[in-house]
GROMACS .gro file of C-alpha atoms in nm:
model
  437
    1UNK     CA    1   0.545   0.352   3.244
    2UNK     CA    2   0.911   0.399   3.158
    3UNK     CA    3   1.029   0.276   3.504
    4UNK     CA    4   0.830  -0.030   3.461
    5UNK     CA    5   0.969  -0.098   3.115
    6UNK     CA    6   1.328  -0.068   3.244
    7UNK     CA    7   1.249  -0.280   3.540
    8UNK     CA    8   1.114  -0.544   3.285
    9UNK     CA    9   1.436  -0.544   3.071
   10UNK     CA   10   1.646  -0.572   3.389
   11UNK     CA   11   1.453  -0.874   3.497
   12UNK     CA   12   1.485  -1.020   3.153
   13UNK     CA   13   1.869  -0.955   3.125
   14UNK     CA   14   1.882  -1.135   3.481
   15UNK     CA   15   1.712  -1.459   3.348
   16UNK     CA   16   1.931  -1.466   3.035
   17UNK     CA   17   2.241  -1.447   3.248
   18UNK     CA   18   2.081  -1.713   3.460
   19UNK     CA   19   2.014  -1.925   3.157
   20UNK     CA   20   2.322  -1.912   3.005
   21UNK     CA   21   2.460  -2.127   3.304
   22UNK     CA   22   2.202  -2.412   3.259
   23UNK     CA   23   2.040  -2.431   2.949
   24UNK     CA   24   2.091  -2.732   2.718
   25UNK     CA   25   2.210  -2.738   2.337
   26UNK     CA   26   1.803  -2.839   2.225
   27UNK     CA   27   1.689  -2.495   2.397
   28UNK     CA   28   1.926  -2.297   2.256
   29UNK     CA   29   1.836  -2.397   1.895
   30UNK     CA   30   1.474  -2.290   1.970
   31UNK     CA   31   1.515  -1.960   2.145
   32UNK     CA   32   1.847  -1.813   2.069
   33UNK     CA   33   1.892  -1.589   1.747
   34UNK     CA   34   2.274  -1.635   1.761
   35UNK     CA   35   2.235  -1.992   1.773
   36UNK     CA   36   2.385  -2.226   1.498
   37UNK     CA   37   2.068  -2.302   1.349
   38UNK     CA   38   2.000  -1.934   1.296
   39UNK     CA   39   2.346  -1.882   1.141
   40UNK     CA   40   2.257  -2.182   0.902
   41UNK     CA   41   1.942  -2.051   0.787
   42UNK     CA   42   1.900  -1.947   0.421
   43UNK     CA   43   1.842  -1.559   0.445
   44UNK     CA   44   1.551  -1.382   0.275
   45UNK     CA   45   1.613  -1.094   0.031
   46UNK     CA   46   1.304  -0.896   0.066
   47UNK     CA   47   1.366  -0.658  -0.232
   48UNK     CA   48   1.449  -0.928  -0.463
   49UNK     CA   49   1.210  -1.212  -0.370
   50UNK     CA   50   0.886  -1.038  -0.216
   51UNK     CA   51   0.922  -0.703  -0.413
   52UNK     CA   52   1.065  -0.822  -0.734
   53UNK     CA   53   0.767  -0.738  -0.957
   54UNK     CA   54   0.758  -0.417  -0.800
   55UNK     CA   55   1.098  -0.360  -0.877
   56UNK     CA   56   1.041  -0.406  -1.244
   57UNK     CA   57   0.743  -0.170  -1.260
   58UNK     CA   58   0.920   0.089  -1.067
   59UNK     CA   59   1.254   0.055  -1.272
   60UNK     CA   60   1.016   0.123  -1.607
   61UNK     CA   61   0.924   0.451  -1.445
   62UNK     CA   62   1.254   0.544  -1.321
   63UNK     CA   63   1.140   0.522  -0.919
   64UNK     CA   64   1.335   0.239  -0.814
   65UNK     CA   65   1.525   0.365  -0.484
   66UNK     CA   66   1.822   0.169  -0.556
   67UNK     CA   67   1.864   0.296  -0.911
   68UNK     CA   68   2.049   0.645  -0.890
   69UNK     CA   69   2.203   0.650  -1.240
   70UNK     CA   70   2.189   0.941  -1.476
   71UNK     CA   71   1.968   0.758  -1.697
   72UNK     CA   72   1.706   0.674  -1.420
   73UNK     CA   73   1.706   1.050  -1.338
   74UNK     CA   74   1.637   1.164  -1.699
   75UNK     CA   75   1.375   0.892  -1.715
   76UNK     CA   76   1.190   0.996  -1.393
   77UNK     CA   77   1.185   1.356  -1.541
   78UNK     CA   78   1.046   1.270  -1.870
   79UNK     CA   79   0.768   1.050  -1.699
   80UNK     CA   80   0.679   1.322  -1.472
   81UNK     CA   81   0.703   1.572  -1.750
   82UNK     CA   82   0.454   1.368  -1.964
   83UNK     CA   83   0.197   1.341  -1.676
   84UNK     CA   84   0.200   1.689  -1.596
   85UNK     CA   85   0.199   1.836  -1.931
   86UNK     CA   86  -0.122   1.630  -2.023
   87UNK     CA   87  -0.284   1.793  -1.724
   88UNK     CA   88  -0.156   2.132  -1.815
   89UNK     CA   89  -0.302   2.086  -2.191
   90UNK     CA   90  -0.640   2.012  -2.058
   91UNK     CA   91  -0.661   2.327  -1.851
   92UNK     CA   92  -0.537   2.531  -2.137
   93UNK     CA   93  -0.861   2.442  -2.310
   94UNK     CA   94  -1.041   2.645  -2.051
   95UNK     CA   95  -0.863   2.960  -2.242
   96UNK     CA   96  -0.986   2.873  -2.588
   97UNK     CA   97  -1.314   2.746  -2.524
   98UNK     CA   98  -1.632   2.906  -2.386
   99UNK     CA   99  -1.665   2.813  -2.004
  100UNK     CA  100  -1.972   2.695  -1.929
  101UNK     CA  101  -2.070   2.478  -1.619
  102UNK     CA  102  -2.108   2.149  -1.820
  103UNK     CA  103  -1.768   2.206  -1.995
  104UNK     CA  104  -1.578   2.290  -1.673
  105UNK     CA  105  -1.722   1.984  -1.499
  106UNK     CA  106  -1.596   1.766  -1.799
  107UNK     CA  107  -1.252   1.937  -1.813
  108UNK     CA  108  -1.239   1.865  -1.412
  109UNK     CA  109  -1.378   1.495  -1.416
  110UNK     CA  110  -1.055   1.415  -1.632
  111UNK     CA  111  -0.806   1.643  -1.484
  112UNK     CA  112  -0.856   1.516  -1.117
  113UNK     CA  113  -0.819   1.162  -1.215
  114UNK     CA  114  -0.490   1.227  -1.399
  115UNK     CA  115  -0.366   1.413  -1.097
  116UNK     CA  116  -0.385   1.128  -0.924
  117UNK     CA  117  -0.113   0.988  -1.135
  118UNK     CA  118   0.087   1.313  -1.064
  119UNK     CA  119   0.042   1.277  -0.706
  120UNK     CA  120   0.119   0.915  -0.672
  121UNK     CA  121   0.444   0.968  -0.877
  122UNK     CA  122   0.555   1.283  -0.709
  123UNK     CA  123   0.496   1.103  -0.380
  124UNK     CA  124   0.756   0.835  -0.451
  125UNK     CA  125   1.007   1.059  -0.643
  126UNK     CA  126   1.058   1.298  -0.352
  127UNK     CA  127   1.040   1.038  -0.103
  128UNK     CA  128   1.286   0.789  -0.250
  129UNK     CA  129   1.510   0.787   0.067
  130UNK     CA  130   1.208   0.678   0.264
  131UNK     CA  131   1.094   0.391   0.017
  132UNK     CA  132   1.446   0.259   0.066
  133UNK     CA  133   1.431   0.287   0.454
  134UNK     CA  134   1.116   0.088   0.403
  135UNK     CA  135   1.278  -0.193   0.243
  136UNK     CA  136   1.578  -0.204   0.465
  137UNK     CA  137   1.349  -0.205   0.786
  138UNK     CA  138   1.183  -0.499   0.646
  139UNK     CA  139   1.526  -0.678   0.564
  140UNK     CA  140   1.645  -0.605   0.897
  141UNK     CA  141   1.351  -0.766   1.087
  142UNK     CA  142   1.334  -1.062   0.856
  143UNK     CA  143   1.737  -1.100   0.937
  144UNK     CA  144   1.647  -1.129   1.293
  145UNK     CA  145   1.398  -1.415   1.270
  146UNK     CA  146   1.525  -1.709   1.425
  147UNK     CA  147   1.260  -1.994   1.385
  148UNK     CA  148   1.175  -2.177   1.064
  149UNK     CA  149   0.792  -2.126   1.130
  150UNK     CA  150   0.861  -1.766   1.172
  151UNK     CA  151   1.047  -1.767   0.833
  152UNK     CA  152   0.761  -1.970   0.669
  153UNK     CA  153   0.510  -1.700   0.791
  154UNK     CA  154   0.731  -1.409   0.640
  155UNK     CA  155   0.756  -1.577   0.310
  156UNK     CA  156   0.400  -1.663   0.311
  157UNK     CA  157   0.307  -1.289   0.339
  158UNK     CA  158   0.582  -1.211   0.104
  159UNK     CA  159   0.412  -1.452  -0.155
  160UNK     CA  160   0.063  -1.253  -0.079
  161UNK     CA  161   0.228  -0.933  -0.186
  162UNK     CA  162   0.355  -1.089  -0.515
  163UNK     CA  163   0.007  -1.235  -0.605
  164UNK     CA  164  -0.138  -0.881  -0.505
  165UNK     CA  165   0.109  -0.727  -0.748
  166UNK     CA  166   0.015  -0.956  -1.040
  167UNK     CA  167  -0.345  -0.919  -0.973
  168UNK     CA  168  -0.346  -0.560  -0.984
  169UNK     CA  169  -0.098  -0.528  -1.255
  170UNK     CA  170  -0.297  -0.757  -1.478
  171UNK     CA  171  -0.593  -0.532  -1.395
  172UNK     CA  172  -0.399  -0.205  -1.477
  173UNK     CA  173  -0.283  -0.363  -1.821
  174UNK     CA  174  -0.648  -0.451  -1.928
  175UNK     CA  175  -0.779  -0.123  -1.823
  176UNK     CA  176  -0.509   0.077  -2.021
  177UNK     CA  177  -0.558  -0.164  -2.305
  178UNK     CA  178  -0.942  -0.067  -2.316
  179UNK     CA  179  -0.859   0.291  -2.279
  180UNK     CA  180  -0.613   0.259  -2.577
  181UNK     CA  181  -0.877   0.089  -2.798
  182UNK     CA  182  -1.151   0.330  -2.752
  183UNK     CA  183  -1.061   0.574  -3.031
  184UNK     CA  184  -1.086   0.270  -3.277
  185UNK     CA  185  -1.331   0.033  -3.119
  186UNK     CA  186  -1.589   0.088  -3.397
  187UNK     CA  187  -1.361  -0.003  -3.663
  188UNK     CA  188  -1.256  -0.322  -3.451
  189UNK     CA  189  -1.602  -0.426  -3.422
  190UNK     CA  190  -1.659  -0.363  -3.810
  191UNK     CA  191  -1.902  -0.122  -3.773
  192UNK     CA  192  -1.666   0.124  -3.953
  193UNK     CA  193  -1.494   0.014  -4.269
  194UNK     CA  194  -1.265   0.287  -4.308
  195UNK     CA  195  -1.151   0.567  -4.073
  196UNK     CA  196  -0.956   0.867  -4.226
  197UNK     CA  197  -0.781   1.131  -4.013
  198UNK     CA  198  -1.099   1.368  -3.964
  199UNK     CA  199  -1.297   1.069  -3.872
  200UNK     CA  200  -1.014   0.931  -3.627
  201UNK     CA  201  -1.000   1.276  -3.466
  202UNK     CA  202  -1.371   1.287  -3.382
  203UNK     CA  203  -1.333   0.950  -3.245
  204UNK     CA  204  -1.048   1.005  -3.006
  205UNK     CA  205  -1.103   0.946  -2.633
  206UNK     CA  206  -1.323   1.206  -2.487
  207UNK     CA  207  -1.049   1.415  -2.314
  208UNK     CA  208  -1.071   1.750  -2.377
  209UNK     CA  209  -0.703   1.922  -2.451
  210UNK     CA  210  -0.583   2.216  -2.621
  211UNK     CA  211  -0.202   2.214  -2.773
  212UNK     CA  212  -0.245   2.522  -2.966
  213UNK     CA  213  -0.119   2.337  -3.269
  214UNK     CA  214  -0.390   2.221  -3.576
  215UNK     CA  215  -0.510   1.882  -3.411
  216UNK     CA  216  -0.615   1.744  -3.729
  217UNK     CA  217  -0.246   1.777  -3.868
  218UNK     CA  218  -0.088   1.616  -3.539
  219UNK     CA  219  -0.347   1.385  -3.448
  220UNK     CA  220  -0.127   1.087  -3.428
  221UNK     CA  221   0.141   1.280  -3.191
  222UNK     CA  222  -0.176   1.382  -2.983
  223UNK     CA  223  -0.305   1.036  -2.970
  224UNK     CA  224   0.064   0.909  -2.888
  225UNK     CA  225   0.081   1.162  -2.602
  226UNK     CA  226  -0.244   1.039  -2.454
  227UNK     CA  227  -0.138   0.697  -2.455
  228UNK     CA  228   0.186   0.747  -2.314
  229UNK     CA  229   0.008   0.911  -2.029
  230UNK     CA  230  -0.240   0.620  -1.993
  231UNK     CA  231   0.025   0.356  -1.978
  232UNK     CA  232   0.281   0.560  -1.756
  233UNK     CA  233  -0.009   0.624  -1.523
  234UNK     CA  234  -0.108   0.294  -1.513
  235UNK     CA  235   0.224   0.164  -1.430
  236UNK     CA  236   0.268   0.448  -1.165
  237UNK     CA  237  -0.052   0.364  -0.971
  238UNK     CA  238   0.006  -0.002  -0.967
  239UNK     CA  239   0.364   0.012  -0.881
  240UNK     CA  240   0.349   0.285  -0.603
  241UNK     CA  241   0.030   0.136  -0.469
  242UNK     CA  242   0.128  -0.237  -0.470
  243UNK     CA  243   0.468  -0.114  -0.295
  244UNK     CA  244   0.245   0.041   0.017
  245UNK     CA  245   0.018  -0.234  -0.005
  246UNK     CA  246   0.306  -0.464   0.038
  247UNK     CA  247   0.431  -0.298   0.324
  248UNK     CA  248   0.095  -0.337   0.486
  249UNK     CA  249   0.081  -0.709   0.415
  250UNK     CA  250   0.444  -0.755   0.572
  251UNK     CA  251   0.321  -0.556   0.879
  252UNK     CA  252   0.019  -0.804   0.912
  253UNK     CA  253   0.293  -1.077   0.875
  254UNK     CA  254   0.491  -0.947   1.181
  255UNK     CA  255   0.184  -0.935   1.369
  256UNK     CA  256   0.130  -1.301   1.285
  257UNK     CA  257   0.481  -1.397   1.404
  258UNK     CA  258   0.418  -1.186   1.730
  259UNK     CA  259   0.116  -1.385   1.794
  260UNK     CA  260   0.290  -1.730   1.705
  261UNK     CA  261   0.556  -1.648   1.946
  262UNK     CA  262   0.282  -1.571   2.236
  263UNK     CA  263   0.124  -1.877   2.162
  264UNK     CA  264   0.446  -2.073   2.138
  265UNK     CA  265   0.566  -1.927   2.482
  266UNK     CA  266   0.246  -2.013   2.681
  267UNK     CA  267   0.180  -2.359   2.565
  268UNK     CA  268   0.008  -2.592   2.808
  269UNK     CA  269   0.285  -2.844   2.859
  270UNK     CA  270   0.532  -2.578   2.948
  271UNK     CA  271   0.303  -2.398   3.192
  272UNK     CA  272   0.225  -2.732   3.373
  273UNK     CA  273   0.603  -2.780   3.415
  274UNK     CA  274   0.723  -2.483   3.526
  275UNK     CA  275   1.124  -2.498   3.582
  276UNK     CA  276   1.428  -2.267   3.571
  277UNK     CA  277   1.488  -2.353   3.181
  278UNK     CA  278   1.107  -2.319   3.099
  279UNK     CA  279   1.083  -1.990   3.286
  280UNK     CA  280   1.378  -1.841   3.108
  281UNK     CA  281   1.241  -1.995   2.774
  282UNK     CA  282   0.888  -1.836   2.839
  283UNK     CA  283   1.051  -1.525   2.923
  284UNK     CA  284   1.251  -1.498   2.630
  285UNK     CA  285   0.985  -1.569   2.379
  286UNK     CA  286   0.715  -1.306   2.539
  287UNK     CA  287   1.037  -1.061   2.509
  288UNK     CA  288   1.078  -1.134   2.163
  289UNK     CA  289   0.710  -1.114   2.101
  290UNK     CA  290   0.684  -0.777   2.265
  291UNK     CA  291   1.010  -0.650   2.044
  292UNK     CA  292   0.862  -0.774   1.703
  293UNK     CA  293   0.535  -0.598   1.803
  294UNK     CA  294   0.707  -0.294   1.864
  295UNK     CA  295   0.891  -0.302   1.530
  296UNK     CA  296   0.599  -0.378   1.343
  297UNK     CA  297   0.399  -0.056   1.499
  298UNK     CA  298   0.685   0.142   1.429
  299UNK     CA  299   0.741   0.008   1.077
  300UNK     CA  300   0.386   0.090   0.965
  301UNK     CA  301   0.398   0.441   1.146
  302UNK     CA  302   0.706   0.527   0.970
  303UNK     CA  303   0.536   0.443   0.657
  304UNK     CA  304   0.229   0.673   0.728
  305UNK     CA  305   0.459   0.952   0.851
  306UNK     CA  306   0.669   0.955   0.542
  307UNK     CA  307   0.357   1.010   0.291
  308UNK     CA  308   0.110   1.165   0.519
  309UNK     CA  309   0.087   1.490   0.315
  310UNK     CA  310   0.042   1.274   0.001
  311UNK     CA  311  -0.226   1.052   0.157
  312UNK     CA  312  -0.434   1.363   0.263
  313UNK     CA  313  -0.413   1.497  -0.098
  314UNK     CA  314  -0.514   1.186  -0.254
  315UNK     CA  315  -0.793   1.104  -0.016
  316UNK     CA  316  -0.951   1.473  -0.121
  317UNK     CA  317  -0.870   1.441  -0.505
  318UNK     CA  318  -1.016   1.072  -0.505
  319UNK     CA  319  -1.340   1.208  -0.354
  320UNK     CA  320  -1.368   1.490  -0.584
  321UNK     CA  321  -1.272   1.283  -0.902
  322UNK     CA  322  -1.539   1.010  -0.798
  323UNK     CA  323  -1.830   1.290  -0.776
  324UNK     CA  324  -1.721   1.445  -1.091
  325UNK     CA  325  -1.700   1.142  -1.280
  326UNK     CA  326  -2.017   0.959  -1.154
  327UNK     CA  327  -2.189   1.278  -1.298
  328UNK     CA  328  -2.018   1.236  -1.630
  329UNK     CA  329  -2.160   0.902  -1.635
  330UNK     CA  330  -2.492   1.004  -1.603
  331UNK     CA  331  -2.441   1.274  -1.870
  332UNK     CA  332  -2.292   1.064  -2.135
  333UNK     CA  333  -2.528   0.801  -2.077
  334UNK     CA  334  -2.824   1.055  -2.152
  335UNK     CA  335  -2.624   1.158  -2.461
  336UNK     CA  336  -2.572   0.826  -2.582
  337UNK     CA  337  -2.192   0.887  -2.615
  338UNK     CA  338  -2.056   0.536  -2.575
  339UNK     CA  339  -1.692   0.588  -2.587
  340UNK     CA  340  -1.700   0.893  -2.319
  341UNK     CA  341  -1.936   0.686  -2.122
  342UNK     CA  342  -1.706   0.371  -2.119
  343UNK     CA  343  -1.396   0.614  -2.018
  344UNK     CA  344  -1.563   0.743  -1.728
  345UNK     CA  345  -1.702   0.445  -1.592
  346UNK     CA  346  -1.329   0.314  -1.630
  347UNK     CA  347  -1.229   0.615  -1.413
  348UNK     CA  348  -1.471   0.545  -1.151
  349UNK     CA  349  -1.375   0.173  -1.143
  350UNK     CA  350  -1.019   0.257  -1.099
  351UNK     CA  351  -1.088   0.522  -0.793
  352UNK     CA  352  -1.345   0.277  -0.638
  353UNK     CA  353  -1.119  -0.023  -0.661
  354UNK     CA  354  -0.828   0.199  -0.545
  355UNK     CA  355  -1.014   0.358  -0.227
  356UNK     CA  356  -1.151  -0.006  -0.117
  357UNK     CA  357  -0.797  -0.168  -0.136
  358UNK     CA  358  -0.667   0.107   0.059
  359UNK     CA  359  -0.916   0.101   0.315
  360UNK     CA  360  -0.928  -0.293   0.333
  361UNK     CA  361  -0.591  -0.282   0.377
  362UNK     CA  362  -0.617  -0.048   0.708
  363UNK     CA  363  -0.912  -0.283   0.839
  364UNK     CA  364  -0.672  -0.568   0.799
  365UNK     CA  365  -0.426  -0.387   1.041
  366UNK     CA  366  -0.697  -0.311   1.274
  367UNK     CA  367  -0.791  -0.683   1.295
  368UNK     CA  368  -0.445  -0.825   1.330
  369UNK     CA  369  -0.377  -0.572   1.600
  370UNK     CA  370  -0.682  -0.673   1.767
  371UNK     CA  371  -0.622  -1.042   1.724
  372UNK     CA  372  -0.270  -1.010   1.926
  373UNK     CA  373  -0.463  -0.863   2.222
  374UNK     CA  374  -0.729  -1.133   2.220
  375UNK     CA  375  -0.426  -1.391   2.219
  376UNK     CA  376  -0.261  -1.227   2.486
  377UNK     CA  377  -0.566  -1.207   2.683
  378UNK     CA  378  -0.678  -1.568   2.638
  379UNK     CA  379  -0.364  -1.744   2.681
  380UNK     CA  380  -0.306  -1.883   3.048
  381UNK     CA  381  -0.102  -1.608   3.168
  382UNK     CA  382  -0.216  -1.652   3.528
  383UNK     CA  383  -0.018  -1.958   3.535
  384UNK     CA  384   0.304  -1.788   3.435
  385UNK     CA  385   0.582  -1.670   3.638
  386UNK     CA  386   0.523  -1.300   3.793
  387UNK     CA  387   0.760  -1.124   3.547
  388UNK     CA  388   0.615  -1.309   3.283
  389UNK     CA  389   0.287  -1.152   3.353
  390UNK     CA  390   0.432  -0.817   3.384
  391UNK     CA  391   0.544  -0.849   3.036
  392UNK     CA  392   0.238  -0.989   2.896
  393UNK     CA  393   0.070  -0.690   3.053
  394UNK     CA  394   0.283  -0.472   2.813
  395UNK     CA  395   0.091  -0.643   2.515
  396UNK     CA  396  -0.233  -0.587   2.704
  397UNK     CA  397  -0.192  -0.241   2.720
  398UNK     CA  398  -0.073  -0.170   2.392
  399UNK     CA  399  -0.380  -0.383   2.265
  400UNK     CA  400  -0.618  -0.184   2.478
  401UNK     CA  401  -0.600   0.111   2.239
  402UNK     CA  402  -0.714   0.072   1.896
  403UNK     CA  403  -0.397   0.060   1.654
  404UNK     CA  404  -0.459   0.129   1.285
  405UNK     CA  405  -0.354   0.338   1.000
  406UNK     CA  406  -0.445   0.684   1.117
  407UNK     CA  407  -0.380   0.972   0.838
  408UNK     CA  408  -0.300   1.303   1.022
  409UNK     CA  409  -0.550   1.225   1.292
  410UNK     CA  410  -0.822   1.280   1.055
  411UNK     CA  411  -0.895   0.936   0.883
  412UNK     CA  412  -0.873   0.622   1.032
  413UNK     CA  413  -0.815   0.419   0.722
  414UNK     CA  414  -1.097   0.112   0.746
  415UNK     CA  415  -1.386   0.009   0.583
  416UNK     CA  416  -1.585   0.253   0.795
  417UNK     CA  417  -1.372   0.511   0.647
  418UNK     CA  418  -1.422   0.372   0.275
  419UNK     CA  419  -1.803   0.389   0.342
  420UNK     CA  420  -1.767   0.741   0.465
  421UNK     CA  421  -1.579   0.868   0.170
  422UNK     CA  422  -1.816   0.693  -0.070
  423UNK     CA  423  -2.108   0.852   0.084
  424UNK     CA  424  -1.947   1.200   0.052
  425UNK     CA  425  -1.886   1.151  -0.316
  426UNK     CA  426  -2.255   1.030  -0.384
  427UNK     CA  427  -2.357   1.336  -0.189
  428UNK     CA  428  -2.148   1.567  -0.399
  429UNK     CA  429  -2.242   1.405  -0.717
  430UNK     CA  430  -2.612   1.466  -0.602
  431UNK     CA  431  -2.553   1.830  -0.516
  432UNK     CA  432  -2.389   1.864  -0.873
  433UNK     CA  433  -2.680   1.680  -1.038
  434UNK     CA  434  -2.933   1.878  -0.893
  435UNK     CA  435  -2.770   2.207  -0.951
  436UNK     CA  436  -2.750   2.101  -1.331
  437UNK     CA  437  -3.123   2.007  -1.348
   0.00000   0.00000   0.00000
């Protein structure tokens, strides 16, 4: 296989040498990345145009990889400390309270959810250099684009990234706002005309904590800590999630560009009039299609390998947390506890949405990879010159094996995986519910 690839590259270099002797000006504008058209093209700044909203969110919690000041380091330490301390203070309740099965499940239903915030935050904090490398790789690939249509495709998928970030940020803000208002929602609705400190303490969000202080005296500080965790966590899961989703969306854009190059190279008019110039142009375009396809695969594999351990931990915690919070919903519904019911329902919606979006993104990678294979297979490759057919064979060989997001060889991220994880969560909930009866 290695000898075959080297042979293809050798033939390609020869065709480039022949084309330098006889190509005209118009053709060079279409196919040469070093042409005057390419040099005059306005460059796209990926991190400031496609990831500008992500940059704002990550700067807010001290995770933007290009910000390395002492203030950002202090900011990151403070945010991580707030998230971690909240989970610790929930576990300390196991020390001062009699541990029953219901109480343990109540503690773990919330701690597992807030642990997702810690995992996501830590995933980006310790892998800052990987996040920066991902952005730089995207910028490098973008700088090599030579065609207006290809740049338009890249911009379109960049706009998709921004739209997704806006939508999910809006959802996160609404969810955090609802969670913040839960302690005082009776007052807002007019069902309670006055709430003193003792009443306010009894209506706090149903998250059990133990600070080893007089909770009635420091109720406002406890609420401040809880609200800080909610908002920092919402920003964390939105900023990191949309950043990874943006990388997946851009990979789909690169697959689309590869597909476009194959279609342009194998146009019917060109194949009907095979001459030296057309033959060289087809060879160059197919080569560039193979190159960008290879770079897209390399880019997404680098992203997976950078966060593989965190992804595995996230999958496990999501399944456990989903099971426990579904059980908490049933328990609080039977007891008529509206505040706790809404809170755990919110937890379930967030986890469910997060799992669905992640697996849907993996499904899109599968679909785009299959589409490239179908395009290479359905074009009139049999009318192309022999060395072009050999190059198309490389794409067909890659496409014959399913390419997708595979985490540690255990989970192939797709809608099928989402169904499997949801089924597993439901099964665990059934077991817990049966044991409690």
